[in-house]
PDB file of C-alpha atoms in Angstrom:
ATOM      1  CA  LYS W   1    -107.009 -85.829-112.635  1.00  0.00           C
ATOM      2  CA  ALA W   2    -109.294 -82.898-111.918  1.00  0.00           C
ATOM      3  CA  SER W   3    -107.299 -79.782-111.279  1.00  0.00           C
ATOM      4  CA  VAL W   4    -107.058 -76.017-111.642  1.00  0.00           C
ATOM      5  CA  GLY W   5    -107.012 -76.402-115.408  1.00  0.00           C
ATOM      6  CA  PHE W   6    -104.813 -77.616-118.189  1.00  0.00           C
ATOM      7  CA  GLY W   7    -102.074 -75.606-119.791  1.00  0.00           C
ATOM      8  CA  GLY W   8     -99.459 -76.024-122.420  1.00  0.00           C
ATOM      9  CA  SER W   9     -99.662 -74.651-125.925  1.00  0.00           C
ATOM     10  CA  CYS W  10    -100.415 -77.869-127.786  1.00  0.00           C
ATOM     11  CA  PHE W  11    -103.472 -79.195-126.000  1.00  0.00           C
ATOM     12  CA  GLN W  12    -105.577 -76.074-126.275  1.00  0.00           C
ATOM     13  CA  LYS W  13    -104.370 -75.494-129.861  1.00  0.00           C
ATOM     14  CA  ASP W  14    -105.383 -79.069-130.799  1.00  0.00           C
ATOM     15  CA  ILE W  15    -108.833 -78.613-129.249  1.00  0.00           C
ATOM     16  CA  LEU W  16    -109.320 -75.332-131.081  1.00  0.00           C
ATOM     17  CA  ASN W  17    -108.282 -77.094-134.301  1.00  0.00           C
ATOM     18  CA  LEU W  18    -111.068 -79.624-133.620  1.00  0.00           C
ATOM     19  CA  VAL W  19    -113.494 -76.723-133.226  1.00  0.00           C
ATOM     20  CA  TYR W  20    -112.376 -75.367-136.593  1.00  0.00           C
ATOM     21  CA  LEU W  21    -112.593 -78.745-138.349  1.00  0.00           C
ATOM     22  CA  CYS W  22    -116.038 -79.451-136.928  1.00  0.00           C
ATOM     23  CA  GLU W  23    -117.294 -76.037-138.029  1.00  0.00           C
ATOM     24  CA  THR W  24    -115.762 -76.556-141.488  1.00  0.00           C
ATOM     25  CA  PHE W  25    -117.607 -79.850-141.896  1.00  0.00           C
ATOM     26  CA  GLY W  26    -120.887 -78.480-140.581  1.00  0.00           C
ATOM     27  CA  LEU W  27    -120.714 -80.351-137.296  1.00  0.00           C
ATOM     28  CA  HIS W  28    -121.814 -77.394-135.268  1.00  0.00           C
ATOM     29  CA  GLU W  29    -122.898 -79.295-132.147  1.00  0.00           C
ATOM     30  CA  CYS W  30    -119.540 -81.103-132.106  1.00  0.00           C
ATOM     31  CA  ALA W  31    -117.737 -77.789-132.547  1.00  0.00           C
ATOM     32  CA  ASP W  32    -119.712 -76.342-129.642  1.00  0.00           C
ATOM     33  CA  TYR W  33    -118.759 -79.309-127.466  1.00  0.00           C
ATOM     34  CA  TRP W  34    -115.044 -78.871-128.064  1.00  0.00           C
ATOM     35  CA  GLN W  35    -115.309 -75.099-127.597  1.00  0.00           C
ATOM     36  CA  LYS W  36    -116.949 -75.753-124.220  1.00  0.00           C
ATOM     37  CA  VAL W  37    -113.910 -77.812-123.183  1.00  0.00           C
ATOM     38  CA  VAL W  38    -111.749 -74.707-123.643  1.00  0.00           C
ATOM     39  CA  ASP W  39    -114.417 -72.491-122.004  1.00  0.00           C
ATOM     40  CA  MET W  40    -114.607 -74.813-119.005  1.00  0.00           C
ATOM     41  CA  ASN W  41    -110.839 -74.780-118.647  1.00  0.00           C
ATOM     42  CA  ASP W  42    -110.869 -70.975-118.571  1.00  0.00           C
ATOM     43  CA  TYR W  43    -113.728 -71.035-116.121  1.00  0.00           C
ATOM     44  CA  GLN W  44    -111.862 -73.433-113.821  1.00  0.00           C
ATOM     45  CA  LYS W  45    -108.881 -71.076-113.550  1.00  0.00           C
ATOM     46  CA  ASP W  46    -111.134 -68.126-112.771  1.00  0.00           C
ATOM     47  CA  ARG W  47    -113.219 -70.143-110.323  1.00  0.00           C
ATOM     48  CA  PHE W  48    -110.105 -71.297-108.439  1.00  0.00           C
ATOM     49  CA  ALA W  49    -108.880 -67.703-107.959  1.00  0.00           C
ATOM     50  CA  LYS W  50    -112.357 -66.531-106.881  1.00  0.00           C
ATOM     51  CA  GLN W  51    -112.645 -69.437-104.396  1.00  0.00           C
ATOM     52  CA  MET W  52    -109.314 -68.430-102.881  1.00  0.00           C
ATOM     53  CA  VAL W  53    -110.551 -64.861-102.328  1.00  0.00           C
ATOM     54  CA  LYS W  54    -113.904 -66.025-100.988  1.00  0.00           C
ATOM     55  CA  ASN W  55    -112.339 -68.513 -98.543  1.00  0.00           C
ATOM     56  CA  MET W  56    -109.926 -65.844 -97.304  1.00  0.00           C
ATOM     57  CA  PHE W  57    -112.814 -63.698 -96.009  1.00  0.00           C
ATOM     58  CA  ASN W  58    -113.465 -62.058 -99.372  1.00  0.00           C
ATOM     59  CA  THR W  59    -110.195 -60.215 -99.560  1.00  0.00           C
ATOM     60  CA  VAL W  60    -106.563 -60.968-100.326  1.00  0.00           C
ATOM     61  CA  THR W  61    -105.500 -57.311-100.456  1.00  0.00           C
ATOM     62  CA  GLY W  62    -102.041 -57.088 -98.926  1.00  0.00           C
ATOM     63  CA  LYS W  63    -102.047 -60.763 -98.040  1.00  0.00           C
ATOM     64  CA  LYS W  64     -99.055 -62.932 -99.010  1.00  0.00           C
ATOM     65  CA  ILE W  65     -99.904 -65.951-101.113  1.00  0.00           C
ATOM     66  CA  ALA W  66     -97.253 -68.564-101.861  1.00  0.00           C
ATOM     67  CA  VAL W  67     -97.713 -69.911-105.362  1.00  0.00           C
ATOM     68  CA  LEU W  68     -96.029 -73.288-105.553  1.00  0.00           C
ATOM     69  CA  GLY W  69     -95.332 -74.073-109.163  1.00  0.00           C
ATOM     70  CA  PHE W  70     -95.601 -71.857-112.223  1.00  0.00           C
ATOM     71  CA  ALA W  71     -94.916 -74.296-115.068  1.00  0.00           C
ATOM     72  CA  PHE W  72     -97.975 -75.751-116.814  1.00  0.00           C
ATOM     73  CA  LYS W  73     -96.974 -79.232-115.661  1.00  0.00           C
ATOM     74  CA  LYS W  74     -94.247 -80.877-113.556  1.00  0.00           C
ATOM     75  CA  ASP W  75     -90.744 -81.623-114.807  1.00  0.00           C
ATOM     76  CA  THR W  76     -90.637 -78.707-117.218  1.00  0.00           C
ATOM     77  CA  GLY W  77     -89.898 -74.993-117.277  1.00  0.00           C
ATOM     78  CA  ASP W  78     -92.568 -74.457-119.941  1.00  0.00           C
ATOM     79  CA  THR W  79     -95.087 -71.772-118.992  1.00  0.00           C
ATOM     80  CA  ARG W  80     -97.135 -71.558-122.209  1.00  0.00           C
ATOM     81  CA  GLU W  81    -100.832 -71.308-121.314  1.00  0.00           C
ATOM     82  CA  THR W  82    -100.015 -72.053-117.687  1.00  0.00           C
ATOM     83  CA  ALA W  83    -102.919 -71.762-115.275  1.00  0.00           C
ATOM     84  CA  SER W  84    -100.541 -70.159-112.789  1.00  0.00           C
ATOM     85  CA  ALA W  85    -100.233 -66.996-114.889  1.00  0.00           C
ATOM     86  CA  PHE W  86    -104.009 -66.525-115.147  1.00  0.00           C
ATOM     87  CA  ILE W  87    -104.560 -67.196-111.429  1.00  0.00           C
ATOM     88  CA  SER W  88    -101.681 -64.830-110.546  1.00  0.00           C
ATOM     89  CA  LYS W  89    -103.296 -62.168-112.769  1.00  0.00           C
ATOM     90  CA  SER W  90    -106.547 -62.517-110.820  1.00  0.00           C
ATOM     91  CA  LEU W  91    -104.749 -62.298-107.485  1.00  0.00           C
ATOM     92  CA  ILE W  92    -102.769 -59.276-108.607  1.00  0.00           C
ATOM     93  CA  ALA W  93    -106.035 -57.583-109.542  1.00  0.00           C
ATOM     94  CA  GLU W  94    -107.107 -58.231-105.930  1.00  0.00           C
ATOM     95  CA  GLN W  95    -103.826 -56.653-104.714  1.00  0.00           C
ATOM     96  CA  ALA W  96    -102.399 -59.829-103.162  1.00  0.00           C
ATOM     97  CA  LYS W  97     -98.657 -60.147-102.567  1.00  0.00           C
ATOM     98  CA  ILE W  98     -97.498 -63.241-104.409  1.00  0.00           C
ATOM     99  CA  SER W  99     -94.370 -65.224-103.710  1.00  0.00           C
ATOM    100  CA  ILE W 100     -93.690 -67.707-106.474  1.00  0.00           C
ATOM    101  CA  TYR W 101     -91.466 -70.800-106.248  1.00  0.00           C
ATOM    102  CA  ASP W 102     -90.892 -73.098-109.188  1.00  0.00           C
ATOM    103  CA  PRO W 103     -87.736 -75.220-109.467  1.00  0.00           C
ATOM    104  CA  LYS W 104     -87.392 -74.893-113.265  1.00  0.00           C
ATOM    105  CA  VAL W 105     -89.189 -71.790-114.542  1.00  0.00           C
ATOM    106  CA  LYS W 106     -86.897 -68.914-115.459  1.00  0.00           C
ATOM    107  CA  GLU W 107     -87.892 -65.335-114.680  1.00  0.00           C
ATOM    108  CA  GLU W 108     -88.161 -64.375-118.376  1.00  0.00           C
ATOM    109  CA  ALA W 109     -90.538 -67.250-119.061  1.00  0.00           C
ATOM    110  CA  MET W 110     -92.639 -66.288-116.063  1.00  0.00           C
ATOM    111  CA  ASN W 111     -92.858 -62.659-117.228  1.00  0.00           C
ATOM    112  CA  GLU W 112     -93.782 -63.710-120.739  1.00  0.00           C
ATOM    113  CA  ALA W 113     -96.585 -65.948-119.375  1.00  0.00           C
ATOM    114  CA  LEU W 114     -97.880 -63.127-117.180  1.00  0.00           C
ATOM    115  CA  LYS W 115     -97.889 -60.741-120.167  1.00  0.00           C
ATOM    116  CA  TYR W 116     -99.692 -63.314-122.283  1.00  0.00           C
ATOM    117  CA  ALA W 117    -102.306 -63.718-119.516  1.00  0.00           C
ATOM    118  CA  GLY W 118    -102.911 -59.971-119.690  1.00  0.00           C
ATOM    119  CA  CYS W 119    -101.173 -58.898-116.503  1.00  0.00           C
ATOM    120  CA  ASP W 120    -100.292 -55.269-116.013  1.00  0.00           C
ATOM    121  CA  MET W 121     -96.552 -55.781-115.655  1.00  0.00           C
ATOM    122  CA  ASN W 122     -96.076 -52.628-113.574  1.00  0.00           C
ATOM    123  CA  GLU W 123     -98.567 -54.043-111.039  1.00  0.00           C
ATOM    124  CA  ALA W 124     -97.005 -57.478-111.285  1.00  0.00           C
ATOM    125  CA  ALA W 125     -93.568 -56.000-110.455  1.00  0.00           C
ATOM    126  CA  LYS W 126     -95.111 -54.517-107.277  1.00  0.00           C
ATOM    127  CA  CYS W 127     -96.955 -57.666-106.254  1.00  0.00           C
ATOM    128  CA  ILE W 128     -94.778 -60.600-107.246  1.00  0.00           C
ATOM    129  CA  THR W 129     -91.548 -61.872-105.762  1.00  0.00           C
ATOM    130  CA  ARG W 130     -89.647 -65.016-106.688  1.00  0.00           C
ATOM    131  CA  ALA W 131     -88.516 -67.252-103.843  1.00  0.00           C
ATOM    132  CA  ALA W 132     -85.295 -69.231-103.895  1.00  0.00           C
ATOM    133  CA  ASP W 133     -86.938 -72.205-102.167  1.00  0.00           C
ATOM    134  CA  VAL W 134     -90.397 -73.418-101.222  1.00  0.00           C
ATOM    135  CA  TYR W 135     -89.994 -72.582 -97.498  1.00  0.00           C
ATOM    136  CA  GLU W 136     -89.003 -69.010 -98.297  1.00  0.00           C
ATOM    137  CA  ALA W 137     -92.098 -68.668-100.509  1.00  0.00           C
ATOM    138  CA  CYS W 138     -94.335 -69.961 -97.699  1.00  0.00           C
ATOM    139  CA  ASN W 139     -92.715 -67.971 -94.882  1.00  0.00           C
ATOM    140  CA  LYS W 140     -95.220 -65.540 -93.373  1.00  0.00           C
ATOM    141  CA  SER W 141     -97.760 -66.312 -96.096  1.00  0.00           C
ATOM    142  CA  HIS W 142    -101.483 -66.279 -95.446  1.00  0.00           C
ATOM    143  CA  ALA W 143    -102.103 -68.981 -98.006  1.00  0.00           C
ATOM    144  CA  ILE W 144    -100.411 -71.562-100.201  1.00  0.00           C
ATOM    145  CA  ALA W 145    -101.667 -72.361-103.702  1.00  0.00           C
ATOM    146  CA  VAL W 146    -100.236 -75.476-105.314  1.00  0.00           C
ATOM    147  CA  LEU W 147    -100.513 -74.843-109.049  1.00  0.00           C
ATOM    148  CA  THR W 148     -98.028 -77.322-110.545  1.00  0.00           C
ATOM    149  CA  GLU W 149     -97.914 -81.005-109.502  1.00  0.00           C
ATOM    150  CA  TRP W 150     -94.198 -81.134-108.683  1.00  0.00           C
ATOM    151  CA  ASP W 151     -93.454 -84.361-106.730  1.00  0.00           C
ATOM    152  CA  MET W 152     -91.470 -82.359-104.143  1.00  0.00           C
ATOM    153  CA  PHE W 153     -94.616 -80.585-103.008  1.00  0.00           C
ATOM    154  CA  LYS W 154     -96.123 -83.909-101.818  1.00  0.00           C
ATOM    155  CA  THR W 155     -93.455 -84.413 -99.196  1.00  0.00           C
ATOM    156  CA  LEU W 156     -92.841 -80.945 -97.741  1.00  0.00           C
ATOM    157  CA  ASP W 157     -92.577 -80.421 -94.020  1.00  0.00           C
ATOM    158  CA  PHE W 158     -96.079 -79.071 -93.650  1.00  0.00           C
ATOM    159  CA  GLN W 159     -95.781 -78.535 -89.924  1.00  0.00           C
ATOM    160  CA  LYS W 160     -92.741 -76.311 -90.475  1.00  0.00           C
ATOM    161  CA  ILE W 161     -94.638 -74.386 -93.189  1.00  0.00           C
ATOM    162  CA  TYR W 162     -97.733 -74.000 -90.969  1.00  0.00           C
ATOM    163  CA  ASP W 163     -95.676 -72.846 -87.996  1.00  0.00           C
ATOM    164  CA  ASN W 164     -94.235 -70.037 -90.132  1.00  0.00           C
ATOM    165  CA  MET W 165     -97.495 -68.971 -91.809  1.00  0.00           C
ATOM    166  CA  GLU W 166     -99.810 -66.166 -90.721  1.00  0.00           C
ATOM    167  CA  LYS W 167    -103.010 -67.384 -89.081  1.00  0.00           C
ATOM    168  CA  PRO W 168    -105.531 -68.337 -90.100  1.00  0.00           C
ATOM    169  CA  ALA W 169    -103.575 -70.246 -92.720  1.00  0.00           C
ATOM    170  CA  PHE W 170    -105.054 -71.507 -95.936  1.00  0.00           C
ATOM    171  CA  VAL W 171    -104.016 -74.250 -98.397  1.00  0.00           C
ATOM    172  CA  PHE W 172    -105.420 -74.399-101.905  1.00  0.00           C
ATOM    173  CA  ASP W 173    -104.416 -77.608-103.672  1.00  0.00           C
ATOM    174  CA  GLY W 174    -105.010 -76.845-107.323  1.00  0.00           C
ATOM    175  CA  ARG W 175    -103.533 -80.146-108.447  1.00  0.00           C
ATOM    176  CA  ASN W 176    -105.011 -82.496-105.839  1.00  0.00           C
ATOM    177  CA  ILE W 177    -101.590 -83.873-104.820  1.00  0.00           C
ATOM    178  CA  LEU W 178    -101.219 -82.911-101.177  1.00  0.00           C
ATOM    179  CA  PRO W 179    -101.724 -85.368 -98.268  1.00  0.00           C
ATOM    180  CA  HIS W 180    -105.007 -83.750 -97.154  1.00  0.00           C
ATOM    181  CA  ALA W 181    -105.480 -85.971 -94.113  1.00  0.00           C
ATOM    182  CA  GLU W 182    -102.143 -84.731 -92.716  1.00  0.00           C
ATOM    183  CA  LEU W 183    -103.068 -81.110 -93.321  1.00  0.00           C
ATOM    184  CA  GLU W 184    -106.248 -81.079 -91.266  1.00  0.00           C
TER     185      GLU W 184
END
């Protein structure tokens, strides 16, 4: 499925190993191809964050954004190479206020992922809060960004969420899992 980008430590490492092997055996075009897969994944994360800013009238400064999901995939607390950290870094640079909800990710893992993504942790501490539940994360937010495909996000009470959001309200479905027809 097309999405905000792949994460996890193994997939990118395996692709980079293919790049190395192809270069070693003189298969430069093949190496370039596999390197472009990694490059496109990085581009997709950056593009997603930039599209959020653009769609929110070219500024997210001081705006609350609910990040739903921080793990690199559902059903895990693993944050290695998670797209959420890189997108959060971009939003922090734009001075957004981020409220993160993930049912399995521990705070230490989230902080390590943010450090790995290159976040200024002093700025992150000012801009990021962790929410105890999804509705708390979304309360008074200007936007929602679904960044992990947790099944629970498919069946949320979107009317309740919308009623408690700032207007205009934005939804960015980075995993293509939400019932878009219901959200319009």
